[in-house]
Coordinates of C-alpha atoms in Angstrom, one line a residue:
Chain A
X50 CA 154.2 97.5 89.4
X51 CA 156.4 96.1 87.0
X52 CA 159.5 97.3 88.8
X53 CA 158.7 95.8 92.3
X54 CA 158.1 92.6 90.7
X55 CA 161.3 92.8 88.8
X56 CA 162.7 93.2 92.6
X57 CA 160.5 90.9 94.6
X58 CA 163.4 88.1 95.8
X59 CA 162.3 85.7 98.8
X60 CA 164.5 87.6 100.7
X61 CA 162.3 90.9 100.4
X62 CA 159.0 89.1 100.8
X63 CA 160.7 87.5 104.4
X64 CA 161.9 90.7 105.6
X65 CA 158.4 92.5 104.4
X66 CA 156.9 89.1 106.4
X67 CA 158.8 89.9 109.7
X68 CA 157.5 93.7 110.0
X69 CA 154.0 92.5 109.4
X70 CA 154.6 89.6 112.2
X71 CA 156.4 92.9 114.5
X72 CA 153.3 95.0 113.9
X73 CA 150.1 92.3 113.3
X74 CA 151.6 89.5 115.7
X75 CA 151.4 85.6 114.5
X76 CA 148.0 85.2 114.7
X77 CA 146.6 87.9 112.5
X78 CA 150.0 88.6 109.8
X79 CA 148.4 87.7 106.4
X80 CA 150.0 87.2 102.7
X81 CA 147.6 90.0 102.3
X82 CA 149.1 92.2 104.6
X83 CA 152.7 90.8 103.2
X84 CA 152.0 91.9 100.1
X85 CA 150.4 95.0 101.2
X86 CA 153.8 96.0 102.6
X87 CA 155.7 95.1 99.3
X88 CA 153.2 96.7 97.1
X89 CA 152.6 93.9 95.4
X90 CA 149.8 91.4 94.6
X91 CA 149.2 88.2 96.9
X92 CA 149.9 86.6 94.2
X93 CA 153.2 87.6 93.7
X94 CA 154.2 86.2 97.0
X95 CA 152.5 83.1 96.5
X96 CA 155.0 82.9 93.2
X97 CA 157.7 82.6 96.1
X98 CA 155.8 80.7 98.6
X99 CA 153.1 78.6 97.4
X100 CA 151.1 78.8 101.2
X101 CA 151.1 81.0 104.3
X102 CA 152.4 77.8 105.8
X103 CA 155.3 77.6 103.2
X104 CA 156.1 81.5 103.9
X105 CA 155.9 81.1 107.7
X106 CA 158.2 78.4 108.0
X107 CA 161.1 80.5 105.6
X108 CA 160.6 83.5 107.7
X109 CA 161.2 81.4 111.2
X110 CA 164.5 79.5 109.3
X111 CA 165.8 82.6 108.3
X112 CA 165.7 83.9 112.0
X113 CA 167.0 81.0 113.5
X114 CA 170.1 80.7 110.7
X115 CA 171.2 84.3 111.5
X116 CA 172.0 83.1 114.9
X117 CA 174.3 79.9 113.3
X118 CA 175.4 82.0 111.3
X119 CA 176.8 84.0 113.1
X120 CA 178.5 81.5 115.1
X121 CA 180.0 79.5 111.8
X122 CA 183.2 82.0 112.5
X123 CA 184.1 80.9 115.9
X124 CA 184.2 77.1 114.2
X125 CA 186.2 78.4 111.2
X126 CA 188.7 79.6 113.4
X127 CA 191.1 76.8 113.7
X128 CA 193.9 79.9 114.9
X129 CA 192.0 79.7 118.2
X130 CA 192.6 76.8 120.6
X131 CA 189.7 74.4 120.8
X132 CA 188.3 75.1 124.0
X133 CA 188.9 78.8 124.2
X134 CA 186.5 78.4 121.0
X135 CA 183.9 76.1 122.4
X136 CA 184.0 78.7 125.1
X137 CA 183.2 81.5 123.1
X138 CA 181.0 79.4 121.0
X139 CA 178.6 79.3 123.7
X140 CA 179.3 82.2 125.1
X141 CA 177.5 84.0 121.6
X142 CA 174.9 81.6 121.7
X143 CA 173.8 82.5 124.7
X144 CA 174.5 86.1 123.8
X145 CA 172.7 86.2 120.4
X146 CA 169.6 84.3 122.0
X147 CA 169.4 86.8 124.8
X148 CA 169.9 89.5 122.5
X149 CA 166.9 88.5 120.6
X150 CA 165.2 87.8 123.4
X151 CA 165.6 91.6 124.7
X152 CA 166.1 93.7 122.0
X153 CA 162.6 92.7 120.0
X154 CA 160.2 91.3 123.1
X155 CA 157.2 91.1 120.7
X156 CA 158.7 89.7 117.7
X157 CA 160.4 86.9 120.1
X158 CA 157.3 85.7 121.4
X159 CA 155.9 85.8 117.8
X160 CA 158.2 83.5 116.8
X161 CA 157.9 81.7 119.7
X162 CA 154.6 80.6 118.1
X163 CA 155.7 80.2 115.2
X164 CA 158.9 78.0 116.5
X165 CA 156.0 75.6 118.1
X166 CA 154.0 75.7 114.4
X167 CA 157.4 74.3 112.7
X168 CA 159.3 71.3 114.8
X169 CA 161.0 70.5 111.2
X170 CA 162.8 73.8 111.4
X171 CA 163.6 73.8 114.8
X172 CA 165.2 70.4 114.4
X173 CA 167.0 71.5 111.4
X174 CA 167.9 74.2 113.5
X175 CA 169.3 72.4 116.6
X176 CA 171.1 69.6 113.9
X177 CA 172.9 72.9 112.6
X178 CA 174.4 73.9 115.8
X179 CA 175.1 70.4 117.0
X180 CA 176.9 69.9 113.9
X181 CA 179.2 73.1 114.6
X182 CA 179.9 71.9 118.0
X183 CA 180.8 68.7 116.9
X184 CA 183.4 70.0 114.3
X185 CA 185.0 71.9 117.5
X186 CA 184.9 68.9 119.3
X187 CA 186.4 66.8 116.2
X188 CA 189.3 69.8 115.7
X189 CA 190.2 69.2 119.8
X190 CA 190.1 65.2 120.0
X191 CA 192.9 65.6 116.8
X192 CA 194.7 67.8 118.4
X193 CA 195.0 66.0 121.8
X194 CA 193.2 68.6 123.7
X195 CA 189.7 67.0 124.0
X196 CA 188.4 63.4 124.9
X197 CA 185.5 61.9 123.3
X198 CA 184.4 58.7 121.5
X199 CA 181.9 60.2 120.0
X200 CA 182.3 63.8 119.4
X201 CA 178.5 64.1 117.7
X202 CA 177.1 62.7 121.0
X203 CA 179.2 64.8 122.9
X204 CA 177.7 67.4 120.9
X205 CA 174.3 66.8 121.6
X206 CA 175.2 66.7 125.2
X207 CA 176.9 70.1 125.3
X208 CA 173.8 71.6 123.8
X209 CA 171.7 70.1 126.1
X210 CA 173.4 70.6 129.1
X211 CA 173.6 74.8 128.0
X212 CA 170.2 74.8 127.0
X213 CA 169.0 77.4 130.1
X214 CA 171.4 79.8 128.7
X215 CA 169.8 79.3 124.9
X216 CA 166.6 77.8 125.1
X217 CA 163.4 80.2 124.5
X218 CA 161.7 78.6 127.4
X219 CA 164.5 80.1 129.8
X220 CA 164.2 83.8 128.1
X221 CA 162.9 85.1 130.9
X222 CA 166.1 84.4 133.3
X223 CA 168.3 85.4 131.0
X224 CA 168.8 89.1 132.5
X225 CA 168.7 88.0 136.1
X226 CA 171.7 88.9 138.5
X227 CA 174.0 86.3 138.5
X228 CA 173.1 84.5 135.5
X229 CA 176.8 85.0 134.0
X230 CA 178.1 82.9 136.8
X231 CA 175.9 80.1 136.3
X232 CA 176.7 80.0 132.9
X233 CA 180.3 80.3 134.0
X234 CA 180.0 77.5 135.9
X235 CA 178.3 75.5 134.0
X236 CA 180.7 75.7 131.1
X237 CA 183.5 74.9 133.8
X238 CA 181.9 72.1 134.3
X239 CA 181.7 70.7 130.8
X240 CA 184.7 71.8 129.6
X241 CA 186.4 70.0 132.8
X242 CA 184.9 66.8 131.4
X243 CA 186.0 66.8 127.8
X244 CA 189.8 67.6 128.3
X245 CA 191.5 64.7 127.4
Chain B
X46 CA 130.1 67.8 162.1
X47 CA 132.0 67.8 165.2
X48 CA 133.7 64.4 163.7
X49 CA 134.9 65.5 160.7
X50 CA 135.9 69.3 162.2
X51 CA 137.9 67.3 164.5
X52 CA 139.7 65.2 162.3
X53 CA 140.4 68.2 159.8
X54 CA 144.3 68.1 159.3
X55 CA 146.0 70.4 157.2
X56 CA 146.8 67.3 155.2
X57 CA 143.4 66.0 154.8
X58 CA 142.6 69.9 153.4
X59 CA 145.5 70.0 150.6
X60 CA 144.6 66.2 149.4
X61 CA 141.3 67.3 149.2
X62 CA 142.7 70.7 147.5
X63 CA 144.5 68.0 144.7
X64 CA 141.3 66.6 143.9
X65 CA 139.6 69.8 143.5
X66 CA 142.2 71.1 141.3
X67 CA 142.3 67.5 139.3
X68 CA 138.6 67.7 138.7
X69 CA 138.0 71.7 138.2
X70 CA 141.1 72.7 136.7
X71 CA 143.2 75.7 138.1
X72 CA 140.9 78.2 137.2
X73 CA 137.6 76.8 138.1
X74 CA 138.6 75.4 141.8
X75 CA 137.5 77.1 144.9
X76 CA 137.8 76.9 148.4
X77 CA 134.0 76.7 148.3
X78 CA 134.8 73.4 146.5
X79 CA 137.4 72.2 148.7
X80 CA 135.3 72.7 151.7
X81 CA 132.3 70.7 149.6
X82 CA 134.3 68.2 149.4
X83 CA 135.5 67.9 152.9
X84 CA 131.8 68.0 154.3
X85 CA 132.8 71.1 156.3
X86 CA 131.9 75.1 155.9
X87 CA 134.7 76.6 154.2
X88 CA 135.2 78.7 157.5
X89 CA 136.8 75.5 158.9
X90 CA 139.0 75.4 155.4
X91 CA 139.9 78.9 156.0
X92 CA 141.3 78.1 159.7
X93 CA 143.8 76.1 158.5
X94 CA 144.7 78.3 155.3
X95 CA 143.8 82.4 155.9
X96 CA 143.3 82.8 151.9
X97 CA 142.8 80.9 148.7
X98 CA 146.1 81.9 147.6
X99 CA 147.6 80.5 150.8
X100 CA 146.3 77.2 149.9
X101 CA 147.6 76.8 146.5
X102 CA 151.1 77.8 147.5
X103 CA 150.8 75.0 150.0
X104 CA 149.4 72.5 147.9
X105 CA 152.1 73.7 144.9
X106 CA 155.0 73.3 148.5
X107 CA 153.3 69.9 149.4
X108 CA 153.5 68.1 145.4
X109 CA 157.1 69.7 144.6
X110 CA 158.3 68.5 148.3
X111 CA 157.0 64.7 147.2
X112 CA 159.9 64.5 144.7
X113 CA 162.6 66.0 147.5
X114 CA 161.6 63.4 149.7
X115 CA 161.5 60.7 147.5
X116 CA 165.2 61.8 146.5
X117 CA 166.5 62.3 150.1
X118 CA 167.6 59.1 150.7
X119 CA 169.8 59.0 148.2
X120 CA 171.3 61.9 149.5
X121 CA 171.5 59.7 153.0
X122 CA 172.8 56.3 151.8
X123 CA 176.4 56.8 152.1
X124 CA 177.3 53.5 151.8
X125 CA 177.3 54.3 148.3
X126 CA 180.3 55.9 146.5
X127 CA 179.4 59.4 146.0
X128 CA 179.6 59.3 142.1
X129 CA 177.0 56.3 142.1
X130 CA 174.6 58.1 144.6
X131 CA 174.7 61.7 142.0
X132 CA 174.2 59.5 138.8
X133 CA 171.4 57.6 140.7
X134 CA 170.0 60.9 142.1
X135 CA 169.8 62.6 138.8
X136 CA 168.4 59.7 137.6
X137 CA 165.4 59.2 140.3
X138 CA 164.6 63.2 139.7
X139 CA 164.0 62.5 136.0
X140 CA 162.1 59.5 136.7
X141 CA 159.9 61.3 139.5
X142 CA 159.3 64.4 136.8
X143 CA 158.2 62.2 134.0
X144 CA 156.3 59.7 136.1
X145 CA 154.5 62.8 137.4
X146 CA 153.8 64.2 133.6
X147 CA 153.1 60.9 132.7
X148 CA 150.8 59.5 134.5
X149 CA 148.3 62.5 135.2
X150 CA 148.8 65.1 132.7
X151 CA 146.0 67.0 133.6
X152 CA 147.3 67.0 137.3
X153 CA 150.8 68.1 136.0
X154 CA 149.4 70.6 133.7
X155 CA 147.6 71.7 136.6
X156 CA 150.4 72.2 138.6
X157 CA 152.3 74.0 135.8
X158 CA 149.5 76.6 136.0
X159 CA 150.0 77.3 140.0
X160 CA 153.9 76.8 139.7
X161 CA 153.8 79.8 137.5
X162 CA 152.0 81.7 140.3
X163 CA 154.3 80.7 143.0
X164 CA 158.0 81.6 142.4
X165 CA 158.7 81.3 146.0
X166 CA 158.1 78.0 146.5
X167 CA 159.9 76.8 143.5
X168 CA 162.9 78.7 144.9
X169 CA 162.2 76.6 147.7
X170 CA 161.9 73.9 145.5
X171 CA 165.5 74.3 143.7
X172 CA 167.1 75.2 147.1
X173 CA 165.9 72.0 148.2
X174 CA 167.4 70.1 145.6
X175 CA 170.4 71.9 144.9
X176 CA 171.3 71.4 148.7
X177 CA 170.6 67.6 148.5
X178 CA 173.1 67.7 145.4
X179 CA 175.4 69.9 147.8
X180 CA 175.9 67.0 150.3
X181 CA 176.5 64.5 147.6
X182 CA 179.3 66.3 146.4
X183 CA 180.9 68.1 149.4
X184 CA 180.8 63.9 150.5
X185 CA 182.8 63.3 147.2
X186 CA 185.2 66.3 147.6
X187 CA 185.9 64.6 151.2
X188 CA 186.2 61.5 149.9
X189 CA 188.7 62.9 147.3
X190 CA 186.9 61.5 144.0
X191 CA 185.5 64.9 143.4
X192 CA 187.0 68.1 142.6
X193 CA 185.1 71.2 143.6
X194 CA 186.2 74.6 144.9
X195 CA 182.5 75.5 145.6
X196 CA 180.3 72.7 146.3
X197 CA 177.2 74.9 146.0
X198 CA 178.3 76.3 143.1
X199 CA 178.7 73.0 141.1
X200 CA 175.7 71.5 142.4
X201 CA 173.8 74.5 140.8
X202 CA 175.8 74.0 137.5
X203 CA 174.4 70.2 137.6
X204 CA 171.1 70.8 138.5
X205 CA 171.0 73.7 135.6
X206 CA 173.1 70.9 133.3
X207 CA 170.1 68.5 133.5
X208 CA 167.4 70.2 133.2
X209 CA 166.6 69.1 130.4
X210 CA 165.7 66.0 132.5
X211 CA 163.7 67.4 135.3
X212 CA 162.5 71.1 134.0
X213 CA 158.5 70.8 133.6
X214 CA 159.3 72.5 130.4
X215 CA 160.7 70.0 128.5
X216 CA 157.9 67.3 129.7
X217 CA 156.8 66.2 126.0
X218 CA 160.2 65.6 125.1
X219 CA 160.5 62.9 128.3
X220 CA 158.7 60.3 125.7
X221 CA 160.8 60.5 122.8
X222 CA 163.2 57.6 121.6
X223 CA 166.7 58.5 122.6
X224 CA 166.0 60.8 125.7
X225 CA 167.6 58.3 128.0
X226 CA 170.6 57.8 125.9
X227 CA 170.5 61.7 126.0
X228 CA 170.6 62.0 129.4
X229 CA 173.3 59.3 129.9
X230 CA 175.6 61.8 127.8
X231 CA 174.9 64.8 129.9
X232 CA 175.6 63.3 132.9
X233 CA 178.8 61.2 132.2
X234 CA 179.8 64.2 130.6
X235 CA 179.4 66.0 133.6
X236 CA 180.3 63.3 136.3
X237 CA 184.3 63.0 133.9
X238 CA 183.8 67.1 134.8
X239 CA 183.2 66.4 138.6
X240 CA 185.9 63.5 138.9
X241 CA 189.5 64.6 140.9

């Protein structure tokens, strides 16, 4: 025992906590069955996460950040002009989201519930990617290229305006035929309105 | 009977079919019900509508078509500049959604429920509105304040840009403080898209 416990970071427990939500689904997972997986006592999770609630919320963050994650490079990359990486910015949104989507269909929908269970995260969520866009949108006003008086509403508006291509509630018309092209066009679109 | 046999409209069937569905709920509401209502056997229900699935598509048809109509004059009034008529028609189809979630959420959430069994008529639905938005800006590109290749294909790309604003799936976000600042962004943004 001791050497699991040595070893038992928040990041095993959350991993350990996403195959029990994979196999057990949201409404039956347990710490019990967490700890189960890890060997461990429930107690030793509770060390990490002092309620289900607590432990339910990490696990959904920690899903949602690999996705902005993932996209911080494409905002690092000052290289690239602006709006080929607002372009491409939303392009691996909308591929990372569908990817979840259709890679894992059971351990989407779980966190679908849990997404509804946990607005704070969400909203931390969507304040994350917001805040990327807006630094791309920052970048292209100083260089010339974009126009906006307000690049963190301009943000907002972006991400609204894309949200059938990344929002859960549109996952299931995410692999329909010509889905590409209206998110091709819809990009068009916005991107025609913020050139300067 | 002979009174009320004669005066049986298809109309008088499918606002009786609304309250039915008000009262009962999706689930619980029958034709048997319907025809209660009415005062007539549901033999004289099923005359005008060969099933019970028959009669929810057309009472699904009959509430979506309400918001087209209500929007279609708009679409008409071209004594309007063509930029003021797509704000002010974006605008009225937010407006008609929320004022339908709003003001009878049960009949909304009813409607959500046979919208899901439907998918025809909401293509319908879409086709409807997307062609309304179609006029508007094929009267722009005419005009020469709009720039469009594809008139379709933009008015798709705005009517997937706002729906945010008008998709039932966003209905508890229509009450929070800043959605109309919200929507102002998204559709300037995409109206300095749409400009020549």
């Amino acid at each position: 025992m001791a050497q699991t416990t040595e070893a038992l970071t928040a990041e095993r427990i959350l991993a350990a906590t996403e195959d029990v939500l994979r196999r057990h689904g949201p409404a039956k997972a347990t710490v019990v069955d967490v700890a189960r997986a890890l060997g461990v006592s429930h107690g030793s999770v509770y060390r990490h996460f002092r309620t289900k609630a607590a432990l339910r919320e990490a696990v959904t963050e920690r899903w949602l950040d690999r996705t902005s994650e993932a996209l911080s490079g494409i905002v690092a990359d000052e290289d690239r002009d602006p709006e080929s990486r607002l372009r491409a910015w939303c392009a691996a949104l909308f591929a990372a989201k569908r990817h979840k989507a259709g890679e894992d269909p059971q351990l989407f929908a779980t966190y679908m519930v849990l997404i509804g269970e946990v607005s704070a995260v969400v909203d931390r969520h969507i304040a994350d990617l917001t805040g990327q866009l807006t630094t791309i949108i920052e970048n292209g006003v100083e260089r010339g290229v974009f126009a906006s008086a307000a690049p963190a509403v301009t943000a907002r508006a972006l991400f609204d305006a894309t949200g059938r291509f990344h929002d859960p509630c549109y996952a299931r018309e995410w692999e329909q035929p010509g889905i590409e092209a209206e998110f091709e066009a819809v990009v068009d679109l916005l991107l025609r309105g913020l050139r300067a």
